[in-house]
Each structure stands twice: as C-alpha cells, then as structure tokens.
Amino acid sequence: DVKVTQSSRYLVKRTGEKVFLECVQDMDHENMFWYRQDPGLGLRLIYFSYDVKMKEKGDIPEGYSVSREKKERFSLILESASTNQTSMYLCASSTKTGEMGGSNQPQHFGDGTRLSIL
Amino acid sequence: QKEVEQDPGPLSVPEGAIVSLNCTYSNSAFQYFMWYRQYSRKGPELLMYTYSSGNKEDGRFTAQVDKSSKYISLFIRDSQPSDSATYLCAQRGYSTLTFGKGTMLLVSP
C-alpha cells in the first residue's frame, strides 16, 4: 500500500511566522503535490513536483514555496503566514509510469495537516 | 474552462439503498476519471478509476462514464453507514488532475 505521511496532523502558528509542512512518501513516486482544501472551494493545487529539485506552480502558488531535495520528501513553505492561509493542507504522490507517462496519474493522499494561523 | 462539477449534497439515504453520485465535466480531451472517498478529518482515498465510456465494477461500487453527455457516475449498491463520506470525482488533465468539490453522502442505519 502507498503511504503518504504528513509530519503534523494539527499545527497552530502566528501571523508572520515562516511555516514548514513536511510530506514523505514510501512508494518511490516521481510526482508529488500540495493542495489546500477549504469548505465550498474543494481541493486547490498549490505546487507540484515531477522530479527532484523540479517544481511547477499550481492554481494558487502565491504566498507559498516548495522544496524537493530528495525524491521521497516534498516540503511546503509559508514564507510569512497570514490568517487567510488557515486551511487543511493535503500532500499527494503519484507514479510517472502509465499510458501517458506524466504527472497526471491517480494520486495517493496523506491525511492532511490542519493549519491554523492566529 | 476545464471544470468538473458535483452537487455538494448532502445526500441522505437509508442503509441498503442504491446510491448514485454524479459529476459533469467540460473538457472532452481526457477520458480518464477517478473517484475518491474522503472520511471526515482524513485525506481522500482512491476508490476507482475508469477510462473512456462504459462501466467498471469493484464489489459494491460501479463507475460509469457517458461520453455523449459528459457525465460520470458512481453507484453504490447495498449502501452501509460506513459509506458515509464525501465522494470526489477527478478527471485527468494535461499535467495534473482536476477535482470536483465533492458530494457528501450520509447513510443512516
């Protein structure tokens, strides 16, 4: 079974802090993703990575950055946390293999980090 | 605009009922769809994926794609209280997946 592990289930931080969310997958997947999920807005893609040291902006990258130094680990960074970044953050991974060989294969998710910015 | 639309619900049914969950999509370029189940305070879990038109069955779950109407469905037979969750559909896009916002299903004993 694919295991995607997010380092914290719940996190409380203060406005202006630099916040790191960590994600590790154990299936040697090439692709990794960060989403945020808010009521009524669904899943929104922040950033994704299709290889080590590679990153692509998703739909809402503003205020976030990412780091992928190792294949199994993908970090989301809130450079200066703001209250509108209070949300559930979900990490996902997928293999690159498949009929199209890209970053659009079925994704496997972690259980999320519920982040509150005060 | 590439969108996947779902009714947010909640959809409330009694135990044992047949449930139909639906999505519509606008982009016909990619005919590869997925269904995810998300329990409260958990991440989405991949249930099924299906390619192009037709049905795919897995136990009590059947996924169906109707290309002509751009409609995808998930049927749950003999629904159980443990099926109570939010169900998200997703469509493969050029580089990532496009998700619907999810339909909440409540199955009462």
Coordinates of C-alpha atoms in Angstrom, one line a residue:
Chain A
D1 CA 0.0 0.0 0.0
V2 CA 1.1 3.5 -0.8
K3 CA 1.9 5.5 2.3
V4 CA 2.0 9.3 2.3
T5 CA 2.9 10.7 5.7
Q6 CA 2.4 14.3 6.7
S7 CA 4.5 15.3 9.7
S8 CA 1.8 17.1 11.7
R9 CA -2.0 16.5 11.9
Y10 CA -2.6 19.8 13.6
L11 CA -0.5 23.0 13.7
V12 CA -1.0 26.4 15.2
K13 CA 1.2 29.3 14.1
R14 CA 1.2 33.0 14.4
T15 CA 0.9 35.6 11.7
G16 CA 4.2 36.4 10.1
E17 CA 5.9 33.2 11.0
K18 CA 7.7 31.0 8.5
V19 CA 5.9 27.7 8.4
F20 CA 7.2 24.3 7.1
L21 CA 4.9 21.5 6.2
E22 CA 6.6 18.2 5.5
C23 CA 5.5 15.2 3.4
V24 CA 7.1 11.9 2.9
Q25 CA 6.0 9.0 0.6
D26 CA 7.4 5.5 0.6
M27 CA 6.5 4.3 -2.9
D28 CA 9.3 5.8 -4.9
H29 CA 6.8 8.0 -6.7
E30 CA 8.2 10.6 -9.1
N31 CA 5.3 13.1 -8.7
M32 CA 4.3 14.9 -5.5
F33 CA 1.7 17.6 -4.9
W34 CA 0.5 20.1 -2.3
Y35 CA -3.2 21.1 -2.1
R36 CA -5.2 23.1 0.3
Q37 CA -8.9 22.2 1.0
D38 CA -11.4 24.7 2.1
P39 CA -15.2 24.3 2.6
G40 CA -17.0 25.2 -0.6
L41 CA -13.8 25.6 -2.6
G42 CA -12.7 22.0 -2.8
L43 CA -9.1 20.9 -3.5
R44 CA -6.9 23.6 -4.9
L45 CA -3.4 22.8 -6.2
I46 CA -0.6 24.9 -4.8
Y47 CA 2.5 23.4 -6.3
F48 CA 3.6 20.1 -7.7
S49 CA 6.9 18.5 -8.5
Y50 CA 7.6 15.8 -11.1
D51 CA 11.3 15.2 -10.1
V52 CA 13.9 16.1 -7.5
K53 CA 14.6 19.8 -7.5
M54 CA 11.8 20.4 -10.0
K55 CA 8.7 22.3 -9.2
E56 CA 5.7 23.7 -11.0
K57 CA 3.1 26.3 -9.9
G58 CA -0.4 25.1 -9.4
D59 CA -3.5 27.3 -9.3
I60 CA -2.8 29.2 -6.1
P61 CA 1.0 29.5 -5.5
E62 CA 1.0 33.0 -4.1
G63 CA 2.4 33.1 -0.6
Y64 CA 3.9 29.6 -0.8
S65 CA 7.1 28.0 -1.9
V66 CA 8.2 24.3 -2.0
S67 CA 11.4 22.3 -1.7
R68 CA 12.1 18.8 -3.1
E69 CA 15.7 17.9 -2.3
K70 CA 15.0 14.1 -2.1
K71 CA 12.6 12.0 -4.1
E72 CA 10.6 10.9 -1.2
R73 CA 10.2 14.3 0.5
F74 CA 8.3 17.4 -0.5
S75 CA 8.1 20.4 1.7
L76 CA 5.6 23.3 1.6
I77 CA 6.8 26.6 3.0
L78 CA 4.6 29.5 4.0
E79 CA 7.1 32.4 3.8
S80 CA 5.2 34.7 6.1
A81 CA 2.0 33.1 7.4
S82 CA -1.3 35.0 7.2
T83 CA -4.7 34.3 8.6
N84 CA -6.1 33.5 5.1
Q85 CA -3.7 30.6 4.9
T86 CA -5.6 28.8 7.7
S87 CA -6.7 25.6 6.0
M88 CA -6.4 21.9 5.6
Y89 CA -3.2 21.1 3.7
L90 CA -3.0 17.8 1.8
C91 CA 0.0 16.2 0.2
A92 CA -0.3 13.6 -2.6
S93 CA 2.0 11.5 -4.7
S94 CA 1.7 9.5 -8.0
T95 CA 3.9 7.5 -10.2
K96 CA 5.0 8.8 -13.6
T97 CA 4.6 5.5 -15.3
G98 CA 1.4 4.7 -17.2
E99 CA 0.0 5.2 -20.6
M100 CA 0.8 8.9 -20.7
G101 CA 3.8 8.8 -18.5
G102 CA 3.2 12.1 -16.9
S103 CA 2.2 13.8 -13.7
N104 CA -1.5 13.2 -14.3
Q105 CA -1.8 9.6 -12.9
P106 CA -4.1 8.7 -10.0
Q107 CA -2.8 10.4 -6.8
H108 CA -2.5 9.0 -3.3
F109 CA -3.1 11.3 -0.4
G110 CA -1.8 11.8 3.1
D111 CA -4.3 12.5 5.9
G112 CA -3.7 16.2 5.9
T113 CA -2.4 18.9 8.2
R114 CA -4.9 21.2 9.7
L115 CA -3.1 24.6 10.0
S116 CA -4.4 27.5 12.0
I117 CA -2.8 30.9 11.7
L118 CA -3.6 33.2 14.6
Chain B
Q1 CA -12.5 26.3 -18.8
K2 CA -11.7 22.8 -17.6
E3 CA -14.1 22.1 -14.8
V4 CA -15.6 19.1 -13.0
E5 CA -18.9 19.8 -11.3
Q6 CA -20.6 18.0 -8.5
D7 CA -23.6 18.6 -6.4
P8 CA -22.3 19.2 -2.8
G9 CA -25.2 17.4 -1.1
P10 CA -25.6 16.2 1.5
L11 CA -27.3 13.1 0.0
S12 CA -29.1 11.2 2.7
V13 CA -30.2 7.6 2.2
P14 CA -31.3 4.7 4.4
E15 CA -29.0 1.7 4.8
G16 CA -29.3 -0.8 1.9
A17 CA -30.3 1.8 -0.7
I18 CA -28.6 2.1 -4.1
V19 CA -26.7 5.4 -4.2
S20 CA -26.0 7.3 -7.4
L21 CA -23.3 10.0 -7.2
N22 CA -22.7 12.1 -10.3
C23 CA -20.3 14.6 -11.9
T24 CA -20.3 16.5 -15.1
Y25 CA -17.1 17.6 -17.0
S26 CA -16.5 20.1 -19.7
N27 CA -13.2 19.1 -21.2
S28 CA -13.5 16.1 -23.6
A29 CA -9.8 15.9 -24.3
F30 CA -9.1 13.4 -21.5
Q31 CA -11.3 10.4 -20.9
Y32 CA -9.7 9.1 -17.7
F33 CA -11.7 9.6 -14.5
M34 CA -11.2 8.7 -10.8
W35 CA -13.4 8.5 -7.8
Y36 CA -12.1 9.3 -4.3
R37 CA -13.7 8.8 -0.9
Q38 CA -12.9 11.1 1.9
Y39 CA -13.9 10.4 5.5
S40 CA -14.0 13.3 8.0
R41 CA -10.6 14.5 9.1
K42 CA -8.9 12.2 6.6
G43 CA -7.2 12.5 3.2
P44 CA -9.0 11.4 0.0
E45 CA -8.7 7.7 -0.7
L46 CA -8.6 6.4 -4.3
L47 CA -11.6 4.2 -4.9
M48 CA -11.7 3.5 -8.6
Y49 CA -10.5 4.8 -11.9
T50 CA -12.0 4.3 -15.3
Y51 CA -11.1 5.1 -18.8
S52 CA -13.4 6.2 -21.6
S53 CA -17.0 5.1 -21.8
G54 CA -18.7 2.1 -20.1
N55 CA -18.8 0.6 -16.7
K56 CA -16.2 -0.6 -14.3
E57 CA -17.3 -2.7 -11.3
D58 CA -15.5 -3.3 -8.0
G59 CA -17.5 -5.1 -5.3
R60 CA -20.5 -2.9 -4.4
F61 CA -19.1 0.0 -6.4
T62 CA -19.7 0.7 -10.2
A63 CA -18.2 3.6 -12.0
Q64 CA -19.8 4.7 -15.3
V65 CA -18.8 7.2 -18.0
D66 CA -21.2 8.6 -20.5
K67 CA -19.1 10.5 -23.1
S68 CA -22.0 11.8 -25.1
S69 CA -23.4 13.7 -22.1
K70 CA -20.1 14.3 -20.4
Y71 CA -21.4 12.6 -17.3
I72 CA -19.7 10.3 -14.9
S73 CA -21.4 8.3 -12.1
L74 CA -20.5 6.2 -9.1
F75 CA -23.2 3.7 -8.0
I76 CA -23.0 2.1 -4.6
R77 CA -25.2 -1.0 -4.0
D78 CA -26.4 -2.1 -0.6
S79 CA -25.1 1.1 1.0
Q80 CA -23.8 0.9 4.5
P81 CA -23.3 3.5 7.3
S82 CA -19.6 3.1 6.8
D83 CA -20.1 4.5 3.3
S84 CA -20.9 7.9 4.8
A85 CA -18.2 10.2 3.5
T86 CA -17.5 12.9 0.9
Y87 CA -17.0 11.5 -2.6
L88 CA -14.8 13.4 -5.1
C89 CA -14.6 12.8 -8.8
A90 CA -11.5 13.7 -10.7
Q91 CA -10.5 14.0 -14.4
R92 CA -7.1 13.6 -15.8
G93 CA -5.8 16.8 -17.3
Y94 CA -2.7 17.7 -19.3
S95 CA -0.3 17.7 -16.4
T96 CA -2.4 17.1 -13.2
L97 CA -5.9 16.1 -12.1
T98 CA -9.0 18.3 -12.0
F99 CA -11.2 17.6 -8.9
G100 CA -14.8 18.2 -8.3
K101 CA -15.7 19.8 -5.0
G102 CA -17.2 16.6 -3.6
T103 CA -20.6 15.3 -2.7
M104 CA -21.4 14.4 1.0
L105 CA -23.2 11.1 1.4
L106 CA -25.0 10.2 4.7
V107 CA -26.2 6.6 5.1
S108 CA -28.5 6.2 8.1
P109 CA -28.8 2.8 9.9

